[in-house]
Amino acid sequence: MTGESRHADGERAAASSPDGPTLSVRDLQVHFPITSGFLIRRQTGAVKAVDGVTFDIAPGETLGLVGESGSGKTTTGRAILQLQRPTAGSVEFRGVELTSISAKKMRPFRSEMQIIFQDPYGSLNPRMSAGRIIGEPLTVHGLGGDQDQRLERVAELLKRVGMNPAMMGRYPHEFSGGQRQRIGIARALAGAPSFIVCDEPVSALDVSIQAQILNLLSDLQTEFNISYLFIAHDLSVVRHISDRVAVMYLGKIMEMATSVELYENPMHPYTRALMSAVPIPDPALERQRERIVLAGDIPSPINPPSGCVFRTRCPIATDECGEVLPDLVDHGGGHQVACIKV
Amino acid sequence: MTSDPAPVANAAPHLLDVRNLATRFATAEGCVQAVDGVSFHIDEGETLGLVGESGCGKSVTSLSVMRLIPTPPGEITDGSVLFEGTDLQTLSEREMRRVRGGSIGMIFQEPMTSLNPVLTIGRQITEALGIHLDLNKGAARNRAIEILARVGLPDPASRFSDYPHHLSGGQRQRVMIAMAISCNPKLLIADEATTALDVTIQAQILELLQSLCEELRMALLIITHNLGVVARYAQRVAVMYAGKIIETGAADEIYTTPRHPYTKALLSSVPRLDAITTTRLTSIEGEIPDLVNLPEGCAFAPRCRWVVDRCRVESPELGPSGGSHTAACWEQDRIDHDRLAELQQS
Ligand SMILES: Nc1ncnc2c1ncn2[C@@H]1O[C@H](COP(=O)(O)OP(=O)(O)OP(=O)(O)O)[C@@H](O)[C@H]1O
Ligand SMILES: Nc1ncnc2c1ncn2[C@@H]1O[C@H](COP(=O)(O)OP(=O)(O)OP(=O)(O)O)[C@@H](O)[C@H]1O
Ligand SMILES: [Mg+2]
Ligand SMILES: [Mg+2]
């Protein structure tokens, strides 16, 4: 393992599987340069989209990544897949360091590590039939065999995601949102992945369809022992699907714990506020719940607050919070919190 | 045909009383009956939640109330919209313009399309204040800044002269909300007003709207697909499916004893933050129906567990389910019976 291991202690519980974690992310940073100047462009600053993120994901495990818009969830996912080169830090996939690998050496990992997007429409080529969309990764990664075998495999994948193989010849616009998401999932499955970044996979779907897709993702995970990084801003969805959850704010992980522990015993003031803001479909319960209303917006990542990045909205912040950068500290059982007040 | 037979004159009038509203669109695929005989009412200080999945007719219902349906292709074909006893359908366009943004405020689903990109946000709010509240320039400016502060826009005095494109999505949505509440509306229609916002911002805005309902006795129509938001903020709920209200009543009753199979299925298909176990969700099989080719009979029949032959030929009207609770289902007694049986078992 390269890179910093300041936070590594709390990770052991997750990494305890005999073969080690599927994915190990250490102190990951992605900074986007901000340039200005008319003729001569100079870097005048940086957007710290991801700023020191550390976690492991075990085989067959789902790590949920929640946080408000702009907190760096998508960038984290893209940096893991090397779709975005990290500024610093390490990403190990099954023991292989990916951040320093050549594009050629990366190729075999491209089929093993997949991504499912929020907008299934935007991510499917409108001029390709469903069959070609799903079959393409087979061709690209040389997994498909001959034409007939490939068609058979596509039909099998369509059936597996709950669709009629006869729909193979149809184009994306002829499908509903839920069906398009199923096609996106089938395409991801074609590469026989062991890890999938699910980036808001159900956020654009209606509730009744959302449940179908969430169930499908759970079933596929059980069947193929796939690890998921499940990105969403909906905490209820994340709690439902995840084994562990990491809460992000301005590029940093504020708290991470098993899903049950996090929801029963949230320790970070941001997690507490976030959870109290999520309404539960139960009027009687809602009348009794505590409501913590945060003031203001998430600050700009170009110029984040000093010390703890959450302190400008934090109900319990003191002067000290502006001076000390809180470490992610283990409070037992892998429950990690980055707050000097807990 | 009106489902509420009480005469307008002597019943205690509701602030808003929508009766048997029907709106359709002519499209290339055929006629879309987007709203099909919808009736509901809201009283002063009350919050009604209108819920349902995409395309069920929530926005068309609210746009019909405000007479903002583009005609053609759209057309209101039936029904009445009584606001403080006056049928808004009978007003002239000029009178209607005074209602919009005056006694009825509205927050639209798409903030960018409803803010004027070439006017500063301050100008847009003060203009409305000038029309509806008859304030002079200085007073309008002060009131606008005060309201922008109230909706949580940081540094409102300097934001006053910004253009909409200077603001983030969340800030634009707050400006929309500021505009909608600036003239102290008696009724505010919030169509997915907070859906695009982060939950912490959503909570800020909805708490603000709730306090306006309490302080100013403002009535609120919350339109959303988020069942949690409705549970937290609405006293009454109306559930829509394929252009019709299929169940309505007090929020507590709808959530604890849903009578319509769609409501029941919808409630059990959403993951809950407080769920103890993370078992499989109960999903509703099939897809939302295509409004151009609606099946004969009940629109939910093709996806319904309790379906009987009658459902496929005859469309049920809203019928009594106890108290103010009504559901449009032939089999609602059997569903309730099954629920009680399940309860006894567990
Ligand atoms: N290519 C880029 N260049 C510059 N800045 C970027 C780039 N991509 C992302 N950012 C910035 O990085 C930050 C994190 O963005 P990211 O998309 O990862 O957030 P997110 O948590 O996925 O948000 P959302 O919930 O809205 O999808 C944001 O401030 C964003 O504006
Ligand atoms: N201008 C229009 N022309 C044709 N059809 C329309 C038009 N506006 C709405 N419709 C149709 O009317 C139906 C109801 O639409 P509406 O916008 O009311 O749904 P909604 O319940 O608000 O959905 P969402 O949750 O997605 O906002 C849909 O089938 C829609 O396609
Ligand atoms: Mg994202
Ligand atoms: Mg709508």
Short mmCIF file of C-alpha atoms in Angstrom, two decimals, chain A residues 67-69 176-179 182 206-212 214-216 218-219 233 235-237 239-242 259-260 263-264 270 273-287 289-298 313, chain B residues 52-55 152 154 168 170-171 174 195 197-204 207 210 225-234 251-252 255-256 262 266-267 269-288 303:
data_model
loop_
_atom_site.label_atom_id
_atom_site.label_comp_id
_atom_site.label_asym_id
_atom_site.label_seq_id
_atom_site.Cartn_x
_atom_site.Cartn_y
_atom_site.Cartn_z
CA GLY A 67 -23.61 14.10 0.43
CA GLU A 68 -25.08 17.25 -0.99
CA SER A 69 -24.65 18.45 -4.53
CA SER A 176 -39.18 3.93 -20.53
CA GLY A 177 -36.77 5.39 -17.98
CA GLY A 178 -36.79 2.22 -15.90
CA GLN A 179 -36.13 0.05 -18.96
CA ARG A 182 -32.04 -1.86 -16.95
CA ASP A 206 -40.29 7.05 -10.26
CA VAL A 207 -40.68 5.45 -6.85
CA SER A 208 -42.40 2.31 -8.10
CA ILE A 209 -39.66 1.78 -10.70
CA GLN A 210 -36.94 2.72 -8.19
CA ALA A 211 -37.88 -0.26 -6.05
CA GLN A 212 -37.62 -2.62 -9.05
CA LEU A 214 -32.89 -1.45 -6.27
CA ASN A 215 -34.10 -5.03 -5.93
CA LEU A 216 -32.39 -5.95 -9.19
CA SER A 218 -29.30 -6.38 -4.74
CA ASP A 219 -30.05 -9.64 -6.53
CA HIS A 233 -28.05 12.05 -2.30
CA LEU A 235 -30.22 8.85 2.41
CA SER A 236 -33.19 6.52 2.60
CA VAL A 237 -32.12 4.78 -0.60
CA ARG A 239 -29.45 3.21 3.94
CA HIS A 240 -31.53 0.57 2.23
CA ILE A 241 -28.87 -0.68 -0.18
CA SER A 242 -25.59 -0.17 1.70
CA SER A 259 -25.46 1.55 7.71
CA VAL A 260 -27.28 0.42 10.86
CA TYR A 263 -28.58 5.69 11.25
CA GLU A 264 -28.97 4.64 14.86
CA TYR A 270 -23.55 17.24 9.73
CA ALA A 273 -28.63 17.49 10.42
CA LEU A 274 -28.71 15.62 7.14
CA MET A 275 -30.74 12.81 8.64
CA SER A 276 -33.15 15.04 10.44
CA ALA A 277 -33.82 16.81 7.12
CA VAL A 278 -34.93 13.58 5.45
CA PRO A 279 -38.67 13.19 5.95
CA ILE A 280 -40.05 9.74 6.72
CA PRO A 281 -43.36 8.72 5.12
CA ASP A 282 -45.15 8.41 8.45
CA PRO A 283 -47.09 11.48 9.68
CA ALA A 284 -47.37 10.34 13.29
CA LEU A 285 -43.63 9.72 13.54
CA GLU A 286 -42.84 12.99 11.77
CA ARG A 287 -44.68 14.98 14.44
CA ARG A 289 -38.96 13.89 15.20
CA GLU A 290 -36.31 16.41 16.02
CA ARG A 291 -35.63 18.85 13.17
CA ILE A 292 -32.21 20.40 12.83
CA VAL A 293 -32.37 23.09 10.17
CA LEU A 294 -28.98 24.12 8.81
CA ALA A 295 -28.55 27.73 7.80
CA GLY A 296 -27.10 28.75 4.47
CA ASP A 297 -25.61 26.90 1.53
CA ILE A 298 -22.69 24.56 1.10
CA ARG A 313 -23.03 25.75 9.02
CA GLY B 52 -48.25 10.69 -7.59
CA GLU B 53 -45.63 9.48 -10.01
CA SER B 54 -44.34 11.23 -13.09
CA GLY B 55 -46.96 12.03 -15.72
CA GLY B 152 -32.23 32.31 3.02
CA PRO B 154 -27.14 35.06 1.40
CA SER B 168 -26.91 28.71 -8.49
CA GLY B 170 -30.76 26.43 -5.41
CA GLN B 171 -30.52 30.19 -5.17
CA ARG B 174 -35.22 30.55 -3.53
CA THR B 195 -37.28 18.53 -5.57
CA LEU B 197 -32.60 21.02 -4.00
CA ASP B 198 -30.42 19.29 -1.45
CA VAL B 199 -32.30 17.93 1.56
CA THR B 200 -30.87 20.49 3.96
CA ILE B 201 -32.03 23.32 1.68
CA GLN B 202 -35.35 21.56 1.11
CA ALA B 203 -35.85 21.47 4.87
CA GLN B 204 -35.03 25.20 5.18
CA GLU B 207 -39.97 24.98 7.30
CA GLN B 210 -44.91 25.95 7.08
CA HIS B 225 -43.68 12.65 -5.64
CA ASN B 226 -41.92 12.60 -2.27
CA LEU B 227 -44.17 10.78 0.19
CA GLY B 228 -41.96 11.83 3.09
CA VAL B 229 -42.37 15.55 2.41
CA VAL B 230 -46.14 15.14 2.38
CA ALA B 231 -46.11 13.11 5.60
CA ARG B 232 -44.11 15.85 7.33
CA TYR B 233 -45.97 18.91 6.12
CA ALA B 234 -49.49 18.10 4.88
CA ALA B 251 -52.65 12.25 6.06
CA ASP B 252 -52.66 9.98 9.09
CA TYR B 255 -50.48 6.55 5.53
CA THR B 256 -51.68 4.10 8.16
CA TYR B 262 -51.84 1.86 -5.63
CA LEU B 266 -46.50 3.08 -3.35
CA LEU B 267 -46.04 3.34 0.41
CA SER B 269 -42.11 0.50 -2.28
CA VAL B 270 -40.22 3.47 -0.83
CA PRO B 271 -37.13 2.79 1.26
CA ARG B 272 -37.50 4.40 4.69
CA LEU B 273 -34.76 6.03 6.70
CA ASP B 274 -36.10 4.36 9.84
CA ALA B 275 -36.49 0.87 8.36
CA ILE B 276 -35.13 -1.72 10.76
CA THR B 277 -34.18 -4.38 8.27
CA THR B 278 -32.89 -3.93 4.79
CA THR B 279 -34.93 -6.59 3.10
CA ARG B 280 -36.22 -6.45 -0.45
CA LEU B 281 -38.56 -3.63 -1.28
CA THR B 282 -42.06 -4.49 -2.38
CA SER B 283 -41.98 -3.24 -5.93
CA ILE B 284 -45.00 -2.54 -8.12
CA GLU B 285 -44.69 -4.67 -11.23
CA GLY B 286 -45.19 -3.16 -14.66
CA GLU B 287 -44.99 0.43 -15.79
CA ILE B 288 -47.01 3.60 -15.41
CA ARG B 303 -50.62 -3.76 -12.11
#
